[in-house]
PDB file of C-alpha atoms and ligand atoms in Angstrom:
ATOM      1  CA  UNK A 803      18.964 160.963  40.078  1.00 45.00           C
ATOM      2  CA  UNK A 804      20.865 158.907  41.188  1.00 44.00           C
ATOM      3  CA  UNK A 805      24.408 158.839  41.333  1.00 46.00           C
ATOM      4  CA  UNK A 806      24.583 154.792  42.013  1.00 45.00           C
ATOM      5  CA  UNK A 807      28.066 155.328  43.840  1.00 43.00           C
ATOM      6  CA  UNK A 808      26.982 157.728  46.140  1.00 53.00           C
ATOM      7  CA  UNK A 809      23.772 156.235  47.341  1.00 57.00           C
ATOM      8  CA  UNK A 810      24.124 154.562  50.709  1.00 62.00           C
ATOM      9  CA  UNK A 811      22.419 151.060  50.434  1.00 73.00           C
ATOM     10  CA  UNK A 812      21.361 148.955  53.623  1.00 75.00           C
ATOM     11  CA  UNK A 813      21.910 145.474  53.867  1.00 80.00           C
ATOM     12  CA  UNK A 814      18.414 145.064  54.457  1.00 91.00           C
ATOM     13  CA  UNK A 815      15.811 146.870  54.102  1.00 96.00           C
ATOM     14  CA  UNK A 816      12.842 145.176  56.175  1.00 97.00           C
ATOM     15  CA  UNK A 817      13.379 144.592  60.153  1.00 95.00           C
ATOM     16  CA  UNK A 818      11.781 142.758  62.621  1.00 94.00           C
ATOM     17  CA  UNK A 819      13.106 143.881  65.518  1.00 91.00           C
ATOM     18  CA  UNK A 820       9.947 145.199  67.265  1.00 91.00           C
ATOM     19  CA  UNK A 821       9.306 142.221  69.462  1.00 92.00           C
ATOM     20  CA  UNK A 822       5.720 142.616  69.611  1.00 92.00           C
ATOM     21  CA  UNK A 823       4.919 142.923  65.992  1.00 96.00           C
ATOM     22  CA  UNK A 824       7.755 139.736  65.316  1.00 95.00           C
ATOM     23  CA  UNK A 825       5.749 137.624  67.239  1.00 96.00           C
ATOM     24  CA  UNK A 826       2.874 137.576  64.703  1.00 96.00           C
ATOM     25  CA  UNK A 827       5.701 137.704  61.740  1.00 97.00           C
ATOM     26  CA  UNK A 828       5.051 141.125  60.936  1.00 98.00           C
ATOM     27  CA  UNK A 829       8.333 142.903  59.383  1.00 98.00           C
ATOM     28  CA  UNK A 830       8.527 146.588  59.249  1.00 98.00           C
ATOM     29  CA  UNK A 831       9.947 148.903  56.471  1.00 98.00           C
ATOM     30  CA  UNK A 832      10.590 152.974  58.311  1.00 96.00           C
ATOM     31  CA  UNK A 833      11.199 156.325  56.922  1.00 97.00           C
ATOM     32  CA  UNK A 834      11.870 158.932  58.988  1.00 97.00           C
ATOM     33  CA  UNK A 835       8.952 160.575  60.290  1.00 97.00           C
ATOM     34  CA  UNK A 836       7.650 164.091  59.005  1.00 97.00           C
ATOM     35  CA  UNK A 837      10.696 165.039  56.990  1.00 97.00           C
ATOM     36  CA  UNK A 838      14.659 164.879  56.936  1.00 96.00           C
ATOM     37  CA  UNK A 839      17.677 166.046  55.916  1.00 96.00           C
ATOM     38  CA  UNK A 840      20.326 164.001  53.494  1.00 96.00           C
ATOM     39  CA  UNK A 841      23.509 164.025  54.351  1.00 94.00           C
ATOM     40  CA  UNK A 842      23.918 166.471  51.220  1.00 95.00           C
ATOM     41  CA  UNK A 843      21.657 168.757  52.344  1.00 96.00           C
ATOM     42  CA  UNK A 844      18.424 168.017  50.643  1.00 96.00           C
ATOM     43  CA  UNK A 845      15.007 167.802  52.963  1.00 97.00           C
ATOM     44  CA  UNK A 846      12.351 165.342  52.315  1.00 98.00           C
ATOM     45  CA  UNK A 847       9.136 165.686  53.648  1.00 98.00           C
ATOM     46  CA  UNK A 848       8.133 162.249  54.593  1.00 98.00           C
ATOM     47  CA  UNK A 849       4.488 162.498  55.963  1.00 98.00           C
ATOM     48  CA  UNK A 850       2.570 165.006  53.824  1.00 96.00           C
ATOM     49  CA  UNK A 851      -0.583 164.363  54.831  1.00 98.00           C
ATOM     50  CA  UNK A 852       0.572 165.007  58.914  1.00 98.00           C
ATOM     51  CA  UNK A 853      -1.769 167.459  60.598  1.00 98.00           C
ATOM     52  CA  UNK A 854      -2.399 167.590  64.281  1.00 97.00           C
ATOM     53  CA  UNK A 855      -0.194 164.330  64.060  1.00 96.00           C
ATOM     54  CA  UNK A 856       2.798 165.850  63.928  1.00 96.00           C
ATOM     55  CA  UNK A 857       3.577 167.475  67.207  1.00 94.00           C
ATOM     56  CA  UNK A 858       2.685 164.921  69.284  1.00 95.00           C
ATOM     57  CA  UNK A 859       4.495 161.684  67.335  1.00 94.00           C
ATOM     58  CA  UNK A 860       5.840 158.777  68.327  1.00 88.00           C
ATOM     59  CA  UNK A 861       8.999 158.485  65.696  1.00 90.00           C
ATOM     60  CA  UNK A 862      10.658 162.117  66.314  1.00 91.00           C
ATOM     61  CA  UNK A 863      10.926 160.945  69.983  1.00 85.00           C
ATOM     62  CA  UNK A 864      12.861 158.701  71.755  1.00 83.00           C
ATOM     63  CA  UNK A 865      14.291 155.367  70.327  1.00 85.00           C
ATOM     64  CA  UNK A 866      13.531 156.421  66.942  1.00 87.00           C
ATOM     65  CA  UNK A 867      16.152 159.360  67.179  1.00 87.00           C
ATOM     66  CA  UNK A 868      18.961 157.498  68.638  1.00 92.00           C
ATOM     67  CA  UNK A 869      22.113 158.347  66.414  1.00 92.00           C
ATOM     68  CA  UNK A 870      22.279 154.564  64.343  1.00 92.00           C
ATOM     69  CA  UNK A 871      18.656 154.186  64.506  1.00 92.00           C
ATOM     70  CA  UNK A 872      17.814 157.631  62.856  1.00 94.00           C
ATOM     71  CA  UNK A 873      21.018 156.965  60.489  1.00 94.00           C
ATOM     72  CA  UNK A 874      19.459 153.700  59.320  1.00 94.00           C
ATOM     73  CA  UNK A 875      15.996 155.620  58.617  1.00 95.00           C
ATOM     74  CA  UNK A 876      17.579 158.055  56.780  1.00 96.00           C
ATOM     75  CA  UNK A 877      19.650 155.698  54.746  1.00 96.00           C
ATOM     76  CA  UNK A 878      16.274 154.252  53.707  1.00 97.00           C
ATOM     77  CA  UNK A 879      14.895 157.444  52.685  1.00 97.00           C
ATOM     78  CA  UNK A 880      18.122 158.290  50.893  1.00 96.00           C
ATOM     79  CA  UNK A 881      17.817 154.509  48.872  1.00 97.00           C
ATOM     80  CA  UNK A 882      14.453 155.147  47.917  1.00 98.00           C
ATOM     81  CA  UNK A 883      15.198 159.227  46.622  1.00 97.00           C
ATOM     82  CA  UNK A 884      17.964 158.690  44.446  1.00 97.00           C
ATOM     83  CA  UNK A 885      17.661 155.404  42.800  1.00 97.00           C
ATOM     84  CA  UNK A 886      13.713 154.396  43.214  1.00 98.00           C
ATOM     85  CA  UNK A 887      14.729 151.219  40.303  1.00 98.00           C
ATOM     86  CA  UNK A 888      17.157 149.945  42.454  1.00 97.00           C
ATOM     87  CA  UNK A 889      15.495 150.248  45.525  1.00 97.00           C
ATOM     88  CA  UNK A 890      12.094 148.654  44.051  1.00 98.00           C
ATOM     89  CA  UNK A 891      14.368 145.905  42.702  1.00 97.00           C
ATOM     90  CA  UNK A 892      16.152 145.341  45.959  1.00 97.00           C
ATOM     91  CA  UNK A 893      13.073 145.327  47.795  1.00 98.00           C
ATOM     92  CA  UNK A 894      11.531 142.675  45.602  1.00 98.00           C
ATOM     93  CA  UNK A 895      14.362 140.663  46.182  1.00 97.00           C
ATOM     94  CA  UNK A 896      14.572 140.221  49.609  1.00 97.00           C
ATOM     95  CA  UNK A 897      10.812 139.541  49.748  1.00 98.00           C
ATOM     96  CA  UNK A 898      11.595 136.739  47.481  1.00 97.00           C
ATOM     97  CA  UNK A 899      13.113 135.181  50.596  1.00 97.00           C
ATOM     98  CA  UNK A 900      11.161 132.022  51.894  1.00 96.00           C
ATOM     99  CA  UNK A 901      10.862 133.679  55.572  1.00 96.00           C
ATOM    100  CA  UNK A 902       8.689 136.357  54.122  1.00 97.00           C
ATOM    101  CA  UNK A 903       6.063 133.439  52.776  1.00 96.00           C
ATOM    102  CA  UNK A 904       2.783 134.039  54.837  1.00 96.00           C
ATOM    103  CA  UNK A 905       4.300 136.630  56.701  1.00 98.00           C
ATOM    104  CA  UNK A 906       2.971 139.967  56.750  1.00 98.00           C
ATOM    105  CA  UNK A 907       4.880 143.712  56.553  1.00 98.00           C
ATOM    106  CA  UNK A 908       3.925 146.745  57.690  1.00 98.00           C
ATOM    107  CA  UNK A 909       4.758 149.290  55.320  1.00 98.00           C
ATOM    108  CA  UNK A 910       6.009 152.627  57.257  1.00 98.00           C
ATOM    109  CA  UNK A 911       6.530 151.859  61.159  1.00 94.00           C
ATOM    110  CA  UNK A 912       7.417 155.805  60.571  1.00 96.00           C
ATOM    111  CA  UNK A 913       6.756 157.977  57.622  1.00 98.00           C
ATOM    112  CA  UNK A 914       4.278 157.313  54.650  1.00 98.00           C
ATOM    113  CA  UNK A 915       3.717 157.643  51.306  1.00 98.00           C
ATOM    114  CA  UNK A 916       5.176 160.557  49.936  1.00 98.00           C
ATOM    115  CA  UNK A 917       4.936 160.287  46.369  1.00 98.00           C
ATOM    116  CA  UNK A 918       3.008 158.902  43.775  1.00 98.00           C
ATOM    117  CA  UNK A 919       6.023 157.380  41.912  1.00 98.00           C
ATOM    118  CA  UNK A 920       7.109 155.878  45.489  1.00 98.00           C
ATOM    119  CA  UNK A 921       3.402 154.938  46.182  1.00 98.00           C
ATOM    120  CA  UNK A 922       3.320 152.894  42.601  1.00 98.00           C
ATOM    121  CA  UNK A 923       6.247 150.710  43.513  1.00 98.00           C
ATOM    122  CA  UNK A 924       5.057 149.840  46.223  1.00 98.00           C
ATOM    123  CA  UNK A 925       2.053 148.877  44.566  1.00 98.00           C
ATOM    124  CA  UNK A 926       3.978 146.945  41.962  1.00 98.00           C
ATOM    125  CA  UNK A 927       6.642 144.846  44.734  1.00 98.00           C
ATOM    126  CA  UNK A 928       2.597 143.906  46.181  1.00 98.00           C
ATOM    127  CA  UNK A 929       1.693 142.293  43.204  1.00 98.00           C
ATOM    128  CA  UNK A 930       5.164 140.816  42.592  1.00 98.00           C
ATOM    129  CA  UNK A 931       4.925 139.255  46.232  1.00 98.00           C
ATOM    130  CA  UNK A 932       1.525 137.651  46.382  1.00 97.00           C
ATOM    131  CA  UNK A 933       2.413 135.142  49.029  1.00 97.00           C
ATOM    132  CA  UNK A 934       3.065 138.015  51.574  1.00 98.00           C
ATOM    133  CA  UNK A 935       0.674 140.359  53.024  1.00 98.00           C
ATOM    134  CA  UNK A 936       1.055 144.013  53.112  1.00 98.00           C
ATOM    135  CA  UNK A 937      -0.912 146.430  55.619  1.00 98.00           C
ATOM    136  CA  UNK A 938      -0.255 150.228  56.171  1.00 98.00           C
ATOM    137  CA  UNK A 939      -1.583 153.252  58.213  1.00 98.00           C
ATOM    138  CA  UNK A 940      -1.724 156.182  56.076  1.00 98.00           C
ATOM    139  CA  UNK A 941      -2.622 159.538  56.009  1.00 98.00           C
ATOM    140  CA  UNK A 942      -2.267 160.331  52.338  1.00 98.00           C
ATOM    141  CA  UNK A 943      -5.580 159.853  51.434  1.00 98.00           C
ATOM    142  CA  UNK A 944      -6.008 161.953  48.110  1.00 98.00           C
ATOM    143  CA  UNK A 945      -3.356 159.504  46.616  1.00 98.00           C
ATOM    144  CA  UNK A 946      -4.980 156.150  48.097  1.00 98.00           C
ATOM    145  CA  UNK A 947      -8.001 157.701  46.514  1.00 98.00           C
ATOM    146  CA  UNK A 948      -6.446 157.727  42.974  1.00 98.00           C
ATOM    147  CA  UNK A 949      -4.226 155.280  43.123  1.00 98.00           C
ATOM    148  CA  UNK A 950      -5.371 152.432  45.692  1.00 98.00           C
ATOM    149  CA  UNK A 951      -8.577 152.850  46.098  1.00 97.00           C
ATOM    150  CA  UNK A 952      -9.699 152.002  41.977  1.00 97.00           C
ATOM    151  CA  UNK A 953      -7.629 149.041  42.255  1.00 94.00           C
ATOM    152  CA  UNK A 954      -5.199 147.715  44.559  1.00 97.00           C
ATOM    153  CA  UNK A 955      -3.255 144.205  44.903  1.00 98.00           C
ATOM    154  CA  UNK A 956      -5.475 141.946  46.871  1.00 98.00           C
ATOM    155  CA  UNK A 957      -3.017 141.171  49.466  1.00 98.00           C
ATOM    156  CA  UNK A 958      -2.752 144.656  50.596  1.00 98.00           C
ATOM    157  CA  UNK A 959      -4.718 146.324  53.347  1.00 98.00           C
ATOM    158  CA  UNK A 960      -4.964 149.885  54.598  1.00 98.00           C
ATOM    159  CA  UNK A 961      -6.373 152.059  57.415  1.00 98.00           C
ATOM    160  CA  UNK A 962      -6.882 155.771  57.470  1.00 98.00           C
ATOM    161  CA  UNK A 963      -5.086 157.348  60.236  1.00 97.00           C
ATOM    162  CA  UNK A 964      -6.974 160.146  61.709  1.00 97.00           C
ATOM    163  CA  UNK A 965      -4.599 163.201  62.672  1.00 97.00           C
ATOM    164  CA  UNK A 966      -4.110 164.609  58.955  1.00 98.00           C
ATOM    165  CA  UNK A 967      -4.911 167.507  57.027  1.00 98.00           C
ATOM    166  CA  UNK A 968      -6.914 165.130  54.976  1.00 98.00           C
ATOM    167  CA  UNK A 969      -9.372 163.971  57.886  1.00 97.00           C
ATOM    168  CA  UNK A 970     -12.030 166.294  56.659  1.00 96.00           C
ATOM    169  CA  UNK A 971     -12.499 164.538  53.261  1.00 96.00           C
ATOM    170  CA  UNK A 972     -13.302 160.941  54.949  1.00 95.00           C
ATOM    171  CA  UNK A 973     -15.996 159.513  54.123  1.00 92.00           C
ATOM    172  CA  UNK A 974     -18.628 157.250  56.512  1.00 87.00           C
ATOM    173  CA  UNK A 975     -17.081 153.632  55.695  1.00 88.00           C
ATOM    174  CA  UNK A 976     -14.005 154.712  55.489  1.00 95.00           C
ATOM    175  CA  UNK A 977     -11.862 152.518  57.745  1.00 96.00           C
ATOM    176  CA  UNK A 978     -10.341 154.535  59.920  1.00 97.00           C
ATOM    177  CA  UNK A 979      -7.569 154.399  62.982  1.00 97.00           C
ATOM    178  CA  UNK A 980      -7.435 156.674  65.945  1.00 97.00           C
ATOM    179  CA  UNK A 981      -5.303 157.410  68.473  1.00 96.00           C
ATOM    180  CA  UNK A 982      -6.574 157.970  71.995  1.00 96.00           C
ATOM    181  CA  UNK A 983      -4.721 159.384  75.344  1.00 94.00           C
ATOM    182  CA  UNK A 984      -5.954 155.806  76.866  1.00 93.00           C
ATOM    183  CA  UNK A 985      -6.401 152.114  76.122  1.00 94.00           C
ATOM    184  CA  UNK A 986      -9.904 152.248  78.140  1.00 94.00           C
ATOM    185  CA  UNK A 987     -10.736 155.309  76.309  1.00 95.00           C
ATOM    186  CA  UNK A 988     -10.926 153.310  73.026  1.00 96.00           C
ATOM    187  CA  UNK A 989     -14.121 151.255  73.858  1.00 95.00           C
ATOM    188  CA  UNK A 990     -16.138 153.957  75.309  1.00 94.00           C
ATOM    189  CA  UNK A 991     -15.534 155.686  72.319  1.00 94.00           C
ATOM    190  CA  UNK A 992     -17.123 152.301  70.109  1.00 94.00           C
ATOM    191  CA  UNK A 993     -13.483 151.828  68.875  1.00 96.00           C
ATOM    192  CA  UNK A 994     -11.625 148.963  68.801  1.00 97.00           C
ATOM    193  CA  UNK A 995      -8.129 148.418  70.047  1.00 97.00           C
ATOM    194  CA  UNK A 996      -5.598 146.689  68.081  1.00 96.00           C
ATOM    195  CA  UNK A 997      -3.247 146.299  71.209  1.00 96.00           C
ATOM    196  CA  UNK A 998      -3.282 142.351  70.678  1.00 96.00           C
ATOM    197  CA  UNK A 999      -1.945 142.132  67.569  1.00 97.00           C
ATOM    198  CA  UNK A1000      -1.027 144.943  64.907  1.00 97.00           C
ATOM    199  CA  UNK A1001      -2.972 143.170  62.288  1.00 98.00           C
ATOM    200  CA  UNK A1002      -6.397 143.785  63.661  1.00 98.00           C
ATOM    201  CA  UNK A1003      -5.926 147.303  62.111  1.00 97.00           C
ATOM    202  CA  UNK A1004      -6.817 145.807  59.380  1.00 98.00           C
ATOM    203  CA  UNK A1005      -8.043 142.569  60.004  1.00 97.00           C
ATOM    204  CA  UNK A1006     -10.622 143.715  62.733  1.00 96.00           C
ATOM    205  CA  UNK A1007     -13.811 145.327  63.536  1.00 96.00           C
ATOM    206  CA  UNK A1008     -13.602 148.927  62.859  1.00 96.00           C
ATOM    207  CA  UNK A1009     -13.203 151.864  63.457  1.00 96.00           C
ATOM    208  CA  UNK A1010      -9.897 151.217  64.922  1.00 97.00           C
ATOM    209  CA  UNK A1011      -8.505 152.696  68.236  1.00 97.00           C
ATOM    210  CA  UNK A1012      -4.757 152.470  70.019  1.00 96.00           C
ATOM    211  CA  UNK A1013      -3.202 154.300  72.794  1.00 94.00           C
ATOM    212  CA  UNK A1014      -0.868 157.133  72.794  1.00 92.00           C
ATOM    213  CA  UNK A1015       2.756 156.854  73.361  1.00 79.00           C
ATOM    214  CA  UNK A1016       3.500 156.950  76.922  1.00 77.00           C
ATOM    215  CA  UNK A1017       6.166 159.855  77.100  1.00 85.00           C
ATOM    216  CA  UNK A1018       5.116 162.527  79.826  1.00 86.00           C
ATOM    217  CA  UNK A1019       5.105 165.218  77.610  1.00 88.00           C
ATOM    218  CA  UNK A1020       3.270 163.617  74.903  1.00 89.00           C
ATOM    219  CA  UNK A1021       1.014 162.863  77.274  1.00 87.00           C
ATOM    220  CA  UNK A1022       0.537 165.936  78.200  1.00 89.00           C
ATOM    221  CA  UNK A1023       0.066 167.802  75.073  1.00 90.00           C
ATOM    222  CA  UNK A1024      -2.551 165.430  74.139  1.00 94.00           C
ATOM    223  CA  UNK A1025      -4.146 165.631  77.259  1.00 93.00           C
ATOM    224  CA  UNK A1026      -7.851 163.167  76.740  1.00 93.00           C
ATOM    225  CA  UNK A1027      -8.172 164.508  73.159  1.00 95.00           C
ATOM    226  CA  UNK A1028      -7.888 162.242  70.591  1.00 96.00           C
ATOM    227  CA  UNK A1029      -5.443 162.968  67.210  1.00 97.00           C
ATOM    228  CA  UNK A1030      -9.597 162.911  65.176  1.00 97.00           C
ATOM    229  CA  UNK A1031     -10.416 165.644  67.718  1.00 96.00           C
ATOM    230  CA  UNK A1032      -7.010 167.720  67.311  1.00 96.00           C
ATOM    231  CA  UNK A1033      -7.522 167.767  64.361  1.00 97.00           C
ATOM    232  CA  UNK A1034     -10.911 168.482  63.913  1.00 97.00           C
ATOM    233  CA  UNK A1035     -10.149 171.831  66.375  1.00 96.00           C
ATOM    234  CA  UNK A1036      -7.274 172.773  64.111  1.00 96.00           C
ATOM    235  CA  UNK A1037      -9.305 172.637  61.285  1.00 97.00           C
ATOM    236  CA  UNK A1038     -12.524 174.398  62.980  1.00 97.00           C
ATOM    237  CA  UNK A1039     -14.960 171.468  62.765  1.00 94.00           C
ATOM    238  CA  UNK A1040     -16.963 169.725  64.646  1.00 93.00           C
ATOM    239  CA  UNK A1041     -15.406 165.924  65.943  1.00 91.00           C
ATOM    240  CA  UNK A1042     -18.260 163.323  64.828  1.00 86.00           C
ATOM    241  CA  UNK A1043     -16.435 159.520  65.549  1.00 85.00           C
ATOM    242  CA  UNK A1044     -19.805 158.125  64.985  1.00 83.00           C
ATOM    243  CA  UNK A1045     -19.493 158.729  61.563  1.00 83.00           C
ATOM    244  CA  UNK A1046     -17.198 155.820  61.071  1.00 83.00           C
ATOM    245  CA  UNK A1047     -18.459 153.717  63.290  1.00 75.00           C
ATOM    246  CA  UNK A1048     -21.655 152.870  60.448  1.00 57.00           C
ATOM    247  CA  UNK A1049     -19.501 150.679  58.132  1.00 47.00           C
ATOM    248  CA  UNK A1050     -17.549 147.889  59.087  1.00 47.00           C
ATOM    249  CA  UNK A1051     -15.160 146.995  56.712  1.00 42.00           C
ATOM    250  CA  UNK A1052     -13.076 144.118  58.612  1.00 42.00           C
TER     251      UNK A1052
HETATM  252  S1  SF4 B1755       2.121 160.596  59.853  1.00 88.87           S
HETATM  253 FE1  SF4 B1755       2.824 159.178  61.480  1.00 88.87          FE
HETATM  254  S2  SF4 B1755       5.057 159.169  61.320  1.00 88.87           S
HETATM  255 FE2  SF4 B1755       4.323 160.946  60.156  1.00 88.87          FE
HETATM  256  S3  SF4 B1755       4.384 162.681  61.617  1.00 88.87           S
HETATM  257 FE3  SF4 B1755       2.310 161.809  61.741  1.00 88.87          FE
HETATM  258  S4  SF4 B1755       2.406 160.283  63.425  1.00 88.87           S
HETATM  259 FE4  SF4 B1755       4.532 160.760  62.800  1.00 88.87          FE
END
């Protein structure tokens, strides 16, 4: 741990600089997505649970890898590694802020929960923060399952994002997310979109649907598969999205 002196600390730690999800008041806390390097060398695998996600994602592209963007991410990653305490602490702080009051955050624009320990705080700054609402896509499902699902704060809400190794252990009802080559694709498919407003990942009917990043060669590696179908091939099973479409849990 943590050599306090050494740890690189942003000024603050929750952004709302994506326009779209600031004009519902949704602030954003990133890690880097799939894994990264300190600047001492160590690698951290960010996403554990990435699968057929990880080759065709959003956050190891473009804007997210612009030199002080990517520096900031990593900087978060580096808080959170060495001195957990002090990051938990700061983090509670600044949601202590009155701009924060019925707001919401998405936890992870980029990256997820990667470890129990880092899972738990998060779980604890909920419960400290009651007048704020919490929502995160995940794909580390064995640790929701033991740690979330049992009991978790009530103003925190969670989709499954399809794409991960874990997809073959969801169960019908779970509420899932999906990510399809097109917006129209979404409906046909008895998904719903959450284009209007990030919340309705959560919020909404389910199972959830939203369209791909737009980058040519994204696009192109996806091709009309969804990241539940990837995944499904890479994994040798059969794709059933009616599964989740028998529980609604909006
Ligand atoms: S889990 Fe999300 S952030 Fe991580 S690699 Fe997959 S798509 Fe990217």
């Amino acid at each position: 741990m943590t050599d306090e002196a050494t740890t690189v600390r942003p000024a603050r730690l929750l952004s709302n600089a994506n326009r779209n999800l600031a004009r519902h008041r949704i602030w954003t806390w990133t890690l880097p997505a799939l894994a990264a390097r300190l600047p001492d060398g160590r690698t951290v695998r960010t996403c554990e649970g990435a699968g057929a996600c990880a080759s065709l994602c959003f956050a190891r592209v473009g804007s997210y890898q612009f030199p002080a963007v990517k520096a900031r991410h990593i900087r978060n990653l580096q808080f959170v590694v060495d001195d957990l305490d002090g990051w938990e602490l700061a983090m509670a702080q600044e949601l202590s802020h009155q701009r924060f009051r019925a707001a919401a955050v998405r936890v992870h624009d980029s990256g997820d929960f990667f470890s129990d320990e880092y899972l738990c705080a998060w779980l604890r700054i909920m419960a400290a923060t009651p007048g704020t609402r919490f929502y995160a896509y995940t794909k580390e499902l064995p640790r929701f399952r033991r740690l979330v699902e049992p009991k978790s704060p009530p103003n925190f809400r969670w989709v499954y994002s399809l794409g991960s190794v874990h997809d073959a252990a969801l169960r019908p009802g779970d509420r899932v997310a999906d990510v399809f080559a097109e917006e129209s694709d979404i409906a046909a498919a008895g998904f719903h979109s959450q284009a209007e407003c990030d919340l309705l990942a959560v919020d909404g009917p389910a199972p959830v649907g939203m369209s791909a990043n737009a980058l040519p060669h994204l696009k192109r590696r996806q091709g009309r598969r969804t990241f539940g179908q990837l995944q499904a091939d890479q994994d040798g099973r059969t794709y059933r999205p009616a599964a989740f479409r028998t529980i609604d849990h909006a």
